[in-house]
Short mmCIF file of C-alpha atoms in Angstrom, two decimals:
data_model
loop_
_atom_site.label_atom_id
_atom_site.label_comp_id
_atom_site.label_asym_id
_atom_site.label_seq_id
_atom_site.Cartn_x
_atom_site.Cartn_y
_atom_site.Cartn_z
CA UNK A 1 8.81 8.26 -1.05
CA UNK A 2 6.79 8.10 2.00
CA UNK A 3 3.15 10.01 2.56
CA UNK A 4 3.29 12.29 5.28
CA UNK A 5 1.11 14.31 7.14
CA UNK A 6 1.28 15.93 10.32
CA UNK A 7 -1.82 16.95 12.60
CA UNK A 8 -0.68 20.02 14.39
CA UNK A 9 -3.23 21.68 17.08
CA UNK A 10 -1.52 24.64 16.99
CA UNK A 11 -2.57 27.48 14.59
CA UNK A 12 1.27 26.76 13.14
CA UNK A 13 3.80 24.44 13.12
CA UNK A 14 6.93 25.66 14.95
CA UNK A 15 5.59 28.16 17.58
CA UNK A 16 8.80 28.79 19.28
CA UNK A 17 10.03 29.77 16.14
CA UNK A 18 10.06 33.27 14.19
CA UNK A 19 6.85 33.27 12.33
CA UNK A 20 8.41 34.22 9.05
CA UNK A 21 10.90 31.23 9.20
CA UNK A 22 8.33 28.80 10.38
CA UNK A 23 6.24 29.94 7.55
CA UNK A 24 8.91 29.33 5.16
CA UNK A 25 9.47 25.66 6.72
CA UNK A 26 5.80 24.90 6.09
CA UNK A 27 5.78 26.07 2.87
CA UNK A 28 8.91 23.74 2.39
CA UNK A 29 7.59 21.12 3.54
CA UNK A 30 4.34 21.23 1.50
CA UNK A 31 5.97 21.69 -1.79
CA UNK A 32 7.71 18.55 -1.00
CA UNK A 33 4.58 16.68 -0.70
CA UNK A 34 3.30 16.88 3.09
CA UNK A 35 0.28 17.44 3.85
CA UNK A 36 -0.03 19.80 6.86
CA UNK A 37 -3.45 20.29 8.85
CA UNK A 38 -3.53 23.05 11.40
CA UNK A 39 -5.99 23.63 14.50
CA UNK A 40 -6.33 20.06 15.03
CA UNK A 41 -7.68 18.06 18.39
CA UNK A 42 -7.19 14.52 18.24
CA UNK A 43 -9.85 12.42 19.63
CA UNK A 44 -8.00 8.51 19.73
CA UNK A 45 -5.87 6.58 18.26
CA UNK A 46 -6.87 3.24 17.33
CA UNK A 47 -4.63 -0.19 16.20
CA UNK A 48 -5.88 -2.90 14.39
CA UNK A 49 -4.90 -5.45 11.86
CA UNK A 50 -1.53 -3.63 11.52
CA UNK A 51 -2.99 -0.52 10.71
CA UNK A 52 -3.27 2.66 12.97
CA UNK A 53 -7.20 4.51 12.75
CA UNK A 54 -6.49 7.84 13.26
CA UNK A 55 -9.65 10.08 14.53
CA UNK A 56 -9.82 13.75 14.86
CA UNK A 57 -11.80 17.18 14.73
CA UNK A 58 -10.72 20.22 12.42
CA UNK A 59 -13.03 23.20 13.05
CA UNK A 60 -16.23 21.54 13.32
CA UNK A 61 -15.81 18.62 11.30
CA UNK A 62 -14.44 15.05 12.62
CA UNK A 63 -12.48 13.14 10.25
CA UNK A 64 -10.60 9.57 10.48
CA UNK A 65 -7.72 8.86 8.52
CA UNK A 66 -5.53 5.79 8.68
CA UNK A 67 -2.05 5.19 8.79
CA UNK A 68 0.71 2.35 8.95
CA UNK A 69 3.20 4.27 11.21
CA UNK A 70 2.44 7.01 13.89
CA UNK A 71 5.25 10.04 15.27
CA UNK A 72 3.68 11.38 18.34
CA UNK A 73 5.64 14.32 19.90
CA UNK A 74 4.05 16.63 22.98
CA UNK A 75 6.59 19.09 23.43
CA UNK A 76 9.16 19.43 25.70
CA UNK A 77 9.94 21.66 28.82
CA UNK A 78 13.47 22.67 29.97
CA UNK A 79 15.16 21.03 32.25
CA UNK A 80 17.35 24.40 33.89
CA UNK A 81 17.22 25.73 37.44
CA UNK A 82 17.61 29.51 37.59
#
């Protein structure tokens, strides 16, 4: 398997989602091995020697953690008139 973690700056993963059911999808996901960190701000993104440096604060602490592959997803507003 692959190690996977995902740097969320929300309070949750899935906001748009019921609570309960996003809940339930985190809890999922962390049985299954993935390592979740909520509240996040990322600070840069760095690539070198094939390997992506990864720095961020949690709270009040900064932390760096590195990486060989990086998913970055914003979000997405509708495209609908009306």
């Amino acid at each position: 398997g692959v190690k996977t973690r995902i740097l969320q700056r929300g309070e949750r993963i899935l906001k748009r989602v019921d609570e309960d059911a996003a809940l339930a999808v985190q809890n999922r996901m962390i049985e299954n091995g993935v390592k979740i960190d909520l509240n996040v701000n990322i600070q840069s993104i760095d690539f070198k020697d094939d390997i992506f440096s990864i720095k961020f604060e949690q709270g009040k602490e900064e932390k760096v953690i590195t990486s060989q592959r990086v998913l970055l997803a914003t979000g997405r507003v509708a495209n609908a008139d009306g």
